Short mmCIF file of C-alpha atoms and ligand atoms in Angstrom, two decimals:
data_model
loop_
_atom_site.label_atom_id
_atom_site.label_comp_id
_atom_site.label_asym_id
_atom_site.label_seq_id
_atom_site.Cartn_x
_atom_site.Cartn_y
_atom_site.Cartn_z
CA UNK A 154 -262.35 54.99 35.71
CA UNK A 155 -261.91 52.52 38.59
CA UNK A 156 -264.14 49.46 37.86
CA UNK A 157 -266.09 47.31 40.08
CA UNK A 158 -264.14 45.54 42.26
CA UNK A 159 -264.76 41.40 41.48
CA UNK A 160 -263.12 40.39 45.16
CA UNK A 161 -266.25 42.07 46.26
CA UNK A 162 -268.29 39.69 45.07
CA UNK A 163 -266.96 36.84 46.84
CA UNK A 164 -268.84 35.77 50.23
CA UNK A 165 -265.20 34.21 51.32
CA UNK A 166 -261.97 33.30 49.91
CA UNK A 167 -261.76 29.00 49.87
CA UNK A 168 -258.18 28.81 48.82
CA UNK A 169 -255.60 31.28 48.93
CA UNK A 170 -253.20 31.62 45.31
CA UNK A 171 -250.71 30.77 48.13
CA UNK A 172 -252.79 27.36 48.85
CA UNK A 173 -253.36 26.78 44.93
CA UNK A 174 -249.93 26.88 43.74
CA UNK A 175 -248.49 24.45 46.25
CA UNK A 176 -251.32 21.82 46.22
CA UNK A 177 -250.98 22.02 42.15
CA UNK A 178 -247.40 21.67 43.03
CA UNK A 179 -248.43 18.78 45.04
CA UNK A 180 -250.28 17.18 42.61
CA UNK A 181 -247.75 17.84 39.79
CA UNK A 182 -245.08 15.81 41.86
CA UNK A 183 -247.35 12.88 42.42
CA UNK A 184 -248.75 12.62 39.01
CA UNK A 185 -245.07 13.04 37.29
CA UNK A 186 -244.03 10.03 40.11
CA UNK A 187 -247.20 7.50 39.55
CA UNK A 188 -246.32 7.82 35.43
CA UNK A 189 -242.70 5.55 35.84
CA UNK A 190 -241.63 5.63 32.09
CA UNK A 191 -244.31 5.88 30.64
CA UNK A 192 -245.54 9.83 29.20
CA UNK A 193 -248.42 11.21 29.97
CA UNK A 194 -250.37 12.42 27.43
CA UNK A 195 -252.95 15.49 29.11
CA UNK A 196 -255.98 16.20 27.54
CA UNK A 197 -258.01 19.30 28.88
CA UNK A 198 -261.33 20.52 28.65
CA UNK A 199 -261.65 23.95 27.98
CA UNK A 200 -262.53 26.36 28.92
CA UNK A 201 -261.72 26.21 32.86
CA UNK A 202 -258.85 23.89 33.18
CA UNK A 203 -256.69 26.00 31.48
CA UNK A 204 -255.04 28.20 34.65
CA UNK A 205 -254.81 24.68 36.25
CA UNK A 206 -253.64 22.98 32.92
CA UNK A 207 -250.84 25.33 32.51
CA UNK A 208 -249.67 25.04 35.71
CA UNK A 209 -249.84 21.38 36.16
CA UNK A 210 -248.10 20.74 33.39
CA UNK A 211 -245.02 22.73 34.13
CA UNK A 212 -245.01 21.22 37.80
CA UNK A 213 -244.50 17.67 36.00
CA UNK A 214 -240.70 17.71 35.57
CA UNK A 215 -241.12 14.74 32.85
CA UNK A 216 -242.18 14.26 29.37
CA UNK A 217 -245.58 14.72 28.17
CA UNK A 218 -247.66 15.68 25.55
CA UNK A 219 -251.17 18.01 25.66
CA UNK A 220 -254.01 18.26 23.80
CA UNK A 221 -257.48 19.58 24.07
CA UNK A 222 -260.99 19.24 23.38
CA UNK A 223 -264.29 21.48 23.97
CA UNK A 224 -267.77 20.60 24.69
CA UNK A 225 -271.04 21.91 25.61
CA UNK A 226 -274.11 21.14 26.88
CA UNK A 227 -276.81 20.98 24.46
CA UNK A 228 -279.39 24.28 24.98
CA UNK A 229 -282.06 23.36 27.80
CA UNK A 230 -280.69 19.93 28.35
CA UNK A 231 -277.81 20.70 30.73
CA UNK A 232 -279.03 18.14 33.12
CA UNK A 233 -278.79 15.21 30.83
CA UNK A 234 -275.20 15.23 30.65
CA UNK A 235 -275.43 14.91 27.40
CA UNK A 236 -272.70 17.10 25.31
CA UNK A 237 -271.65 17.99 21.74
CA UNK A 238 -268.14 18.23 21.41
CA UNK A 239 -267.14 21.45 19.65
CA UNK A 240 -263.74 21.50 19.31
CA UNK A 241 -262.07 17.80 19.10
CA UNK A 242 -258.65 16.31 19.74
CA UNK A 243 -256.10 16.56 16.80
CA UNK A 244 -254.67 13.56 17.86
CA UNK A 245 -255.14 10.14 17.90
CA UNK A 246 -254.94 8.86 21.85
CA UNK A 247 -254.99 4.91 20.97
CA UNK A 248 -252.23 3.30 22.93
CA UNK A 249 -251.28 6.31 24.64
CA UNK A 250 -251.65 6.72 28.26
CA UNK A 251 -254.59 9.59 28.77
CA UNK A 252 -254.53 11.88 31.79
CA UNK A 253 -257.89 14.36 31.67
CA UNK A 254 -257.38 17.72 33.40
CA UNK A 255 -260.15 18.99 34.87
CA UNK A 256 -261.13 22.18 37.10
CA UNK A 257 -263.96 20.86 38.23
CA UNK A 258 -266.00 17.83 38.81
CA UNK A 259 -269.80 18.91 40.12
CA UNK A 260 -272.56 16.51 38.82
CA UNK A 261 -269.74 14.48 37.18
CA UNK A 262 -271.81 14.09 33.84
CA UNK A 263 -269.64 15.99 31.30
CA UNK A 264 -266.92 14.09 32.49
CA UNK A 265 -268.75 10.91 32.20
CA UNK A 266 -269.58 11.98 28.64
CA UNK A 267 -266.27 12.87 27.82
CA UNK A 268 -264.92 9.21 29.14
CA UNK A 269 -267.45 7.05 27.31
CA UNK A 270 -265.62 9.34 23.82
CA UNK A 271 -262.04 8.47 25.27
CA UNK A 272 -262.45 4.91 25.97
CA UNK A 273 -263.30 4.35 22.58
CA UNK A 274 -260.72 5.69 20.72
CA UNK A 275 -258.38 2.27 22.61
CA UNK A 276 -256.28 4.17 24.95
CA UNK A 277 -253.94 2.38 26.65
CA UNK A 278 -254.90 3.79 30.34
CA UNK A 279 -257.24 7.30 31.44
CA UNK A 280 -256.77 8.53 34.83
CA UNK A 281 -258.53 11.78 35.65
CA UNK A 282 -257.08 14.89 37.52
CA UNK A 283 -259.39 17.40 38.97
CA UNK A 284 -258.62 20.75 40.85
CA UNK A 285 -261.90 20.94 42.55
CA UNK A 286 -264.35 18.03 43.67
CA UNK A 287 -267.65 18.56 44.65
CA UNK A 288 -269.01 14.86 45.41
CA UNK A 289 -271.95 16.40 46.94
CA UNK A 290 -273.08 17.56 43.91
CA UNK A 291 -272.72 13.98 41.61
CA UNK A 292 -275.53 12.94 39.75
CA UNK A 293 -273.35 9.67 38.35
CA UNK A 294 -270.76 7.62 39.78
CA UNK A 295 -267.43 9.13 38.82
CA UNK A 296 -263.93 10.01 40.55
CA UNK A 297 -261.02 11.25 39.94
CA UNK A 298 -257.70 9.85 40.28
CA UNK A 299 -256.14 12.89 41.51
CA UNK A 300 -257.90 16.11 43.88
CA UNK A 301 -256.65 19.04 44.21
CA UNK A 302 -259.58 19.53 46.97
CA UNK A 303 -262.91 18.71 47.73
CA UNK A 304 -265.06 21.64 48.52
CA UNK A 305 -268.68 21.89 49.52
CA UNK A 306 -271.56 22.77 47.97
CA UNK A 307 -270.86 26.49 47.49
CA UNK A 308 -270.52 28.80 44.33
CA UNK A 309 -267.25 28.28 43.36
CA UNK A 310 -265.00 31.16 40.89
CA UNK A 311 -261.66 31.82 39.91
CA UNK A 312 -258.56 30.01 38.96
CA UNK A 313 -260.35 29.21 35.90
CA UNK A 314 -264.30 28.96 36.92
CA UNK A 315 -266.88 31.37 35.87
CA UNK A 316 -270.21 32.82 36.73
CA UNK A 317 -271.66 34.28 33.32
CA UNK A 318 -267.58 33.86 31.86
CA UNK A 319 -266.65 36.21 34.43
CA UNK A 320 -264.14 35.83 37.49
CA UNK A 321 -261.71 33.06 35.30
CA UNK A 322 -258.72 35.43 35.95
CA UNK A 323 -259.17 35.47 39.97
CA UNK A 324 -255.87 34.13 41.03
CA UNK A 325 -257.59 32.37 44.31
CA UNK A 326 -260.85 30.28 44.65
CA UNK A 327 -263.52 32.29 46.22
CA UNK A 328 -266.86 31.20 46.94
CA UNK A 329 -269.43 33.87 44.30
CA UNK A 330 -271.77 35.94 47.11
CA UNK A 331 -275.42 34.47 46.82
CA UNK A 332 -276.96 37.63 45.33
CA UNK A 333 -274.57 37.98 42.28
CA UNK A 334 -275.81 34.46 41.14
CA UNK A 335 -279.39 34.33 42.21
CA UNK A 336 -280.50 37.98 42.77
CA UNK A 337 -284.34 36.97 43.57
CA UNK A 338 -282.87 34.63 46.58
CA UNK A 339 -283.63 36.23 50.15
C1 LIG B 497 -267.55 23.13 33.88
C2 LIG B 497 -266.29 22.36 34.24
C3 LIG B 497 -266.63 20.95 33.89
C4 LIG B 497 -268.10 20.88 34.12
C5 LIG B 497 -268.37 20.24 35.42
O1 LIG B 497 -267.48 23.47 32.53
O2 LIG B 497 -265.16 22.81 33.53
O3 LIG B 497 -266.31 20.64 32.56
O4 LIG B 497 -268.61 22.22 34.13
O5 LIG B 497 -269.75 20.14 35.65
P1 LIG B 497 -270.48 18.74 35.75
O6 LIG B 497 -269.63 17.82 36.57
O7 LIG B 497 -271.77 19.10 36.46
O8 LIG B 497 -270.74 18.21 34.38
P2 LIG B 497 -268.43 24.55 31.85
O9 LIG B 497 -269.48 23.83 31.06
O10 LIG B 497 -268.88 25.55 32.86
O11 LIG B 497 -267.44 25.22 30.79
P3 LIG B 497 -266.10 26.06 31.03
O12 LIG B 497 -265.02 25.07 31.43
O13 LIG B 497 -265.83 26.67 29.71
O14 LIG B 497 -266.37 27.06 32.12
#
């Protein structure tokens, strides 16, 4: 049986898998350039980054190292920023130069959670490298060393993000039609 369609969901494509894979490639040059001798040591935040994780990493043509962490939001206080972590690094990061790889950065306060962890456990330098920036959106001062782009305020999917855990495996970024996510709007 032929199932429902998710490109019909999307109100418009925002970037093409054509677009994606050469501004990742993009990135992956500059970041690999910026590092001089010194490793990189990428630490992702599941669950989204992981399309953009995977192919970041293999656009670095240098050494590096990975590692990876989960949090969530605790239940009703999403707003807060404030996050449990779930799943924590197996590593130790102290004198090692930390590069976070995000999808997305929207109010900017799991990140800013995430940093205040990092910074102290004494690493020797954190950049951050998002796919997606929505500065529109920020509800606390944060920024990324690297963007992949910076998008408006619009529903966001694929490459990684999710409505409901659904449309991760999109290979483009579309923006999610207004009545799959708030079907009492209009
Ligand atoms: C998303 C994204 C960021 C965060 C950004 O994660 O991966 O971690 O939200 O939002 P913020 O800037 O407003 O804090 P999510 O909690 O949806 O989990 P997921 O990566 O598993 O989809």
């Amino acid at each position: 049986m032929q199932s429902h369609s998710m490109h019909d969901d999307m109100e418009r494509v925002l970037f093409t898998h054509e677009q994606v894979q050469q501004r990742v490639k993009e990135l992956g040059a500059e970041i690999a350039r910026d590092y001089g001798d010194k490793d990189p040591h990428l630490i992702t935040i599941l669950k989204g980054s992981i399309p953009f994780l995977a192919d970041l990493m293999r656009a670095m043509d240098r050494p590096l190292s990975l590692d990876v962490m989960a949090v969530a939001s605790y239940a009703g206080h999403q707003s807060s920023g404030e996050v449990r972590v779930t799943k924590d690094l197996d590593e130790s990061i102290e004198g090692r130069h930390v590069l976070v790889v995000e999808d997305i950065i929207d109010t900017g306060l799991t990140l800013a959670y995430v940093m205040r962890i990092l910074a102290n456990r004494a690493p020797a330098s954190v950049r951050i490298a998002t796919f997606l920036d929505k500065p529109s959106r920020r509800a606390t001062p944060i920024e990324a060393d690297y963007v992949g782009f910076t998008i408006p305020n619009a529903f966001a999917v694929g490459y990684g993000l999710d409505w409901n855990q659904r449309y991760r495996n999109l290979p483009y970024i579309g923006a999610l039609k207004r009545e799959i996510y708030d079907p009492g709007a209009g």
